[in-house]
PDB file of C-alpha atoms in Angstrom:
ATOM      1  CA  UNK A   6      75.954 149.694  93.719  1.00 35.00           C
ATOM      2  CA  UNK A   7      74.770 148.788  89.941  1.00 38.00           C
ATOM      3  CA  UNK A   8      72.683 145.470  89.473  1.00 40.00           C
ATOM      4  CA  UNK A   9      74.981 143.766  87.289  1.00 39.00           C
ATOM      5  CA  UNK A  10      75.051 139.969  86.843  1.00 42.00           C
ATOM      6  CA  UNK A  11      78.169 138.150  87.980  1.00 48.00           C
ATOM      7  CA  UNK A  12      79.529 135.051  86.602  1.00 47.00           C
ATOM      8  CA  UNK A  13      78.420 133.295  89.603  1.00 47.00           C
ATOM      9  CA  UNK A  14      74.996 134.346  88.558  1.00 44.00           C
ATOM     10  CA  UNK A  15      74.901 133.048  84.780  1.00 43.00           C
ATOM     11  CA  UNK A  16      75.740 130.034  82.776  1.00 40.00           C
ATOM     12  CA  UNK A  17      76.496 129.533  79.082  1.00 39.00           C
ATOM     13  CA  UNK A  18      72.498 129.547  78.782  1.00 39.00           C
ATOM     14  CA  UNK A  19      71.790 132.085  81.061  1.00 41.00           C
ATOM     15  CA  UNK A  20      70.401 133.088  84.539  1.00 42.00           C
ATOM     16  CA  UNK A  21      71.498 130.531  87.084  1.00 40.00           C
ATOM     17  CA  UNK A  22      68.047 129.779  87.936  1.00 39.00           C
ATOM     18  CA  UNK A  23      67.416 128.224  84.881  1.00 42.00           C
ATOM     19  CA  UNK A  24      70.430 125.169  84.668  1.00 42.00           C
ATOM     20  CA  UNK A  25      71.128 123.218  87.549  1.00 55.00           C
ATOM     21  CA  UNK A  26      74.453 124.029  88.551  1.00 59.00           C
ATOM     22  CA  UNK A  27      75.444 120.188  88.886  1.00 72.00           C
ATOM     23  CA  UNK A  28      75.100 119.397  85.014  1.00 69.00           C
ATOM     24  CA  UNK A  29      78.851 120.316  84.504  1.00 79.00           C
ATOM     25  CA  UNK A  30      79.770 117.243  87.192  1.00 80.00           C
ATOM     26  CA  UNK A  31      77.819 114.680  85.136  1.00 79.00           C
ATOM     27  CA  UNK A  32      80.017 115.721  81.887  1.00 85.00           C
ATOM     28  CA  UNK A  33      82.915 115.264  84.368  1.00 86.00           C
ATOM     29  CA  UNK A  34      82.172 111.590  85.635  1.00 89.00           C
ATOM     30  CA  UNK A  35      81.259 110.979  81.212  1.00 85.00           C
ATOM     31  CA  UNK A  36      84.201 111.944  80.108  1.00 93.00           C
ATOM     32  CA  UNK A  37      85.979 110.085  82.789  1.00 93.00           C
ATOM     33  CA  UNK A  38      84.288 106.747  81.275  1.00 90.00           C
ATOM     34  CA  UNK A  39      85.234 107.981  77.742  1.00 86.00           C
ATOM     35  CA  UNK A  40      88.876 108.604  78.681  1.00 92.00           C
ATOM     36  CA  UNK A  41      88.871 105.067  80.415  1.00 92.00           C
ATOM     37  CA  UNK A  42      87.298 103.388  77.354  1.00 88.00           C
ATOM     38  CA  UNK A  43      89.977 104.864  75.443  1.00 90.00           C
ATOM     39  CA  UNK A  44      92.816 103.905  77.612  1.00 93.00           C
ATOM     40  CA  UNK A  45      91.578 100.138  77.843  1.00 89.00           C
ATOM     41  CA  UNK A  46      90.772 100.087  73.473  1.00 89.00           C
ATOM     42  CA  UNK A  47      94.292 101.465  73.070  1.00 86.00           C
ATOM     43  CA  UNK A  48      95.611  98.663  75.473  1.00 88.00           C
ATOM     44  CA  UNK A  49      93.498  95.841  74.359  1.00 85.00           C
ATOM     45  CA  UNK A  50      94.225  96.817  70.457  1.00 84.00           C
ATOM     46  CA  UNK A  51      98.160  96.860  71.275  1.00 86.00           C
ATOM     47  CA  UNK A  52      98.304  93.213  72.780  1.00 83.00           C
ATOM     48  CA  UNK A  53      95.475  91.553  71.776  1.00 77.00           C
ATOM     49  CA  UNK A  54      95.167  92.572  68.102  1.00 73.00           C
ATOM     50  CA  UNK A  55      92.857  94.920  66.278  1.00 75.00           C
ATOM     51  CA  UNK A  56      94.670  97.224  64.239  1.00 74.00           C
ATOM     52  CA  UNK A  57      93.033 100.458  62.880  1.00 71.00           C
ATOM     53  CA  UNK A  58      89.776  99.914  63.975  1.00 76.00           C
ATOM     54  CA  UNK A  59      90.798  99.826  68.028  1.00 82.00           C
ATOM     55  CA  UNK A  60      93.488 102.539  67.010  1.00 78.00           C
ATOM     56  CA  UNK A  61      90.723 104.705  65.635  1.00 86.00           C
ATOM     57  CA  UNK A  62      87.973 103.980  68.380  1.00 88.00           C
ATOM     58  CA  UNK A  63      91.033 104.715  71.098  1.00 89.00           C
ATOM     59  CA  UNK A  64      91.555 108.112  69.087  1.00 84.00           C
ATOM     60  CA  UNK A  65      87.947 109.323  69.014  1.00 87.00           C
ATOM     61  CA  UNK A  66      87.516 108.397  72.558  1.00 87.00           C
ATOM     62  CA  UNK A  67      89.874 110.177  74.314  1.00 91.00           C
ATOM     63  CA  UNK A  68      90.125 113.233  71.637  1.00 88.00           C
ATOM     64  CA  UNK A  69      86.119 113.351  72.819  1.00 89.00           C
ATOM     65  CA  UNK A  70      87.008 112.821  76.366  1.00 93.00           C
ATOM     66  CA  UNK A  71      89.056 115.776  76.570  1.00 93.00           C
ATOM     67  CA  UNK A  72      86.400 118.025  74.585  1.00 81.00           C
ATOM     68  CA  UNK A  73      83.824 116.628  77.204  1.00 80.00           C
ATOM     69  CA  UNK A  74      85.993 117.404  79.885  1.00 88.00           C
ATOM     70  CA  UNK A  75      87.002 120.747  78.373  1.00 77.00           C
ATOM     71  CA  UNK A  76      83.182 121.908  77.958  1.00 64.00           C
ATOM     72  CA  UNK A  77      82.419 120.320  81.751  1.00 81.00           C
ATOM     73  CA  UNK A  78      85.390 123.133  82.812  1.00 84.00           C
ATOM     74  CA  UNK A  79      83.414 125.927  81.547  1.00 46.00           C
ATOM     75  CA  UNK A  80      80.514 124.694  84.388  1.00 56.00           C
ATOM     76  CA  UNK A  81      83.000 124.074  86.953  1.00 68.00           C
ATOM     77  CA  UNK A  82      85.102 127.305  87.192  1.00 59.00           C
ATOM     78  CA  UNK A  83      83.210 128.289  90.078  1.00 46.00           C
ATOM     79  CA  UNK A  84      83.204 125.393  92.029  1.00 56.00           C
ATOM     80  CA  UNK A  85      85.438 123.984  94.540  1.00 56.00           C
ATOM     81  CA  UNK A  86      87.756 121.074  93.912  1.00 55.00           C
ATOM     82  CA  UNK A  87      87.570 118.497  95.689  1.00 66.00           C
ATOM     83  CA  UNK A  88      90.092 115.224  96.828  1.00 78.00           C
ATOM     84  CA  UNK A  89      88.934 112.912  94.223  1.00 82.00           C
ATOM     85  CA  UNK A  90      89.302 115.607  91.447  1.00 77.00           C
ATOM     86  CA  UNK A  91      92.983 116.327  92.656  1.00 76.00           C
ATOM     87  CA  UNK A  92      93.500 111.881  92.952  1.00 87.00           C
ATOM     88  CA  UNK A  93      92.091 111.997  89.201  1.00 87.00           C
ATOM     89  CA  UNK A  94      94.494 114.517  88.189  1.00 82.00           C
ATOM     90  CA  UNK A  95      97.658 113.399  90.214  1.00 86.00           C
ATOM     91  CA  UNK A  96      96.977 109.366  88.283  1.00 92.00           C
ATOM     92  CA  UNK A  97      96.355 111.185  84.699  1.00 91.00           C
ATOM     93  CA  UNK A  98      99.677 112.873  85.045  1.00 86.00           C
ATOM     94  CA  UNK A  99     101.903 110.271  86.690  1.00 88.00           C
ATOM     95  CA  UNK A 100     100.297 107.457  84.122  1.00 92.00           C
ATOM     96  CA  UNK A 101     100.792 109.597  81.057  1.00 90.00           C
ATOM     97  CA  UNK A 102     104.134 110.167  82.065  1.00 84.00           C
ATOM     98  CA  UNK A 103     104.761 106.679  82.855  1.00 89.00           C
ATOM     99  CA  UNK A 104     102.971 105.101  79.594  1.00 88.00           C
ATOM    100  CA  UNK A 105     104.153 107.925  77.394  1.00 82.00           C
ATOM    101  CA  UNK A 106     107.631 107.977  78.720  1.00 75.00           C
ATOM    102  CA  UNK A 107     108.373 104.480  78.259  1.00 83.00           C
ATOM    103  CA  UNK A 108     107.134 104.338  75.052  1.00 75.00           C
ATOM    104  CA  UNK A 109     109.299 107.280  73.915  1.00 73.00           C
ATOM    105  CA  UNK A 110     112.130 105.978  75.354  1.00 73.00           C
ATOM    106  CA  UNK A 111     111.530 102.346  73.873  1.00 74.00           C
ATOM    107  CA  UNK A 112     110.849 104.025  70.275  1.00 70.00           C
ATOM    108  CA  UNK A 113     113.498 106.255  69.832  1.00 61.00           C
ATOM    109  CA  UNK A 114     116.148 105.229  72.311  1.00 68.00           C
ATOM    110  CA  UNK A 115     115.700 101.155  71.955  1.00 74.00           C
ATOM    111  CA  UNK A 116     115.894 101.056  75.470  1.00 83.00           C
ATOM    112  CA  UNK A 117     113.328  99.761  78.529  1.00 88.00           C
ATOM    113  CA  UNK A 118     114.786 100.810  81.665  1.00 89.00           C
ATOM    114  CA  UNK A 119     111.872 100.377  83.078  1.00 91.00           C
ATOM    115  CA  UNK A 120     109.933  97.680  81.643  1.00 88.00           C
ATOM    116  CA  UNK A 121     106.604  97.644  83.679  1.00 95.00           C
ATOM    117  CA  UNK A 122     106.538 101.429  83.645  1.00 94.00           C
ATOM    118  CA  UNK A 123     104.109 101.382  80.321  1.00 91.00           C
ATOM    119  CA  UNK A 124     101.639  99.040  81.751  1.00 94.00           C
ATOM    120  CA  UNK A 125     101.614 100.628  85.072  1.00 96.00           C
ATOM    121  CA  UNK A 126     101.185 103.768  83.648  1.00 94.00           C
ATOM    122  CA  UNK A 127      98.168 102.476  81.785  1.00 94.00           C
ATOM    123  CA  UNK A 128      96.857 101.245  85.013  1.00 96.00           C
ATOM    124  CA  UNK A 129      97.389 104.730  86.672  1.00 95.00           C
ATOM    125  CA  UNK A 130      95.623 106.289  83.441  1.00 95.00           C
ATOM    126  CA  UNK A 131      92.650 103.599  83.447  1.00 95.00           C
ATOM    127  CA  UNK A 132      92.325 104.442  87.079  1.00 95.00           C
ATOM    128  CA  UNK A 133      92.630 108.019  86.917  1.00 93.00           C
ATOM    129  CA  UNK A 134      89.785 108.184  84.547  1.00 92.00           C
ATOM    130  CA  UNK A 135      87.591 105.916  86.423  1.00 94.00           C
ATOM    131  CA  UNK A 136      88.476 108.121  89.697  1.00 90.00           C
ATOM    132  CA  UNK A 137      87.636 111.251  87.651  1.00 86.00           C
ATOM    133  CA  UNK A 138      84.283 109.973  86.755  1.00 88.00           C
ATOM    134  CA  UNK A 139      83.652 109.052  90.338  1.00 88.00           C
ATOM    135  CA  UNK A 140      84.747 112.695  90.996  1.00 81.00           C
ATOM    136  CA  UNK A 141      81.837 113.978  89.021  1.00 80.00           C
ATOM    137  CA  UNK A 142      79.268 111.216  89.938  1.00 84.00           C
ATOM    138  CA  UNK A 143      80.119 112.185  93.890  1.00 81.00           C
ATOM    139  CA  UNK A 144      80.163 116.493  93.340  1.00 75.00           C
ATOM    140  CA  UNK A 145      76.598 115.693  91.641  1.00 78.00           C
ATOM    141  CA  UNK A 146      75.468 113.690  94.514  1.00 79.00           C
ATOM    142  CA  UNK A 147      76.547 116.377  96.940  1.00 69.00           C
ATOM    143  CA  UNK A 148      79.835 114.976  97.855  1.00 58.00           C
ATOM    144  CA  UNK A 149      83.299 115.947  97.742  1.00 53.00           C
TER     145      UNK A 149
END
């Protein structure tokens, strides 16, 4: 057999011995906090005010949460998933559908069939991002 390095033997920086395999998990947690902040700032801006500054803050937090999460995904590619991670992704999916769907129907059809869908979706998004933060922290601590 040839002694070729495998994906499990290397990171983006070189051999696995140089970098702890848990570093991406810390970034998953940070992405969760950024995303939760982005949703919270966007909601506060919409209800309390804040105009363009709140919108810009929310957009920056969300875009950077996605970027951090994408970078962490490269590091997590060989690790197993966890119940917390699956729950986080489920909450994010349901939350985005409820929140985005309610806003789209209200904006495009001037109809609000489920008036609590947007706030419920927003709470799901915040919970999903925080669950992602907990999943990253738990995984970094050796728990699933």
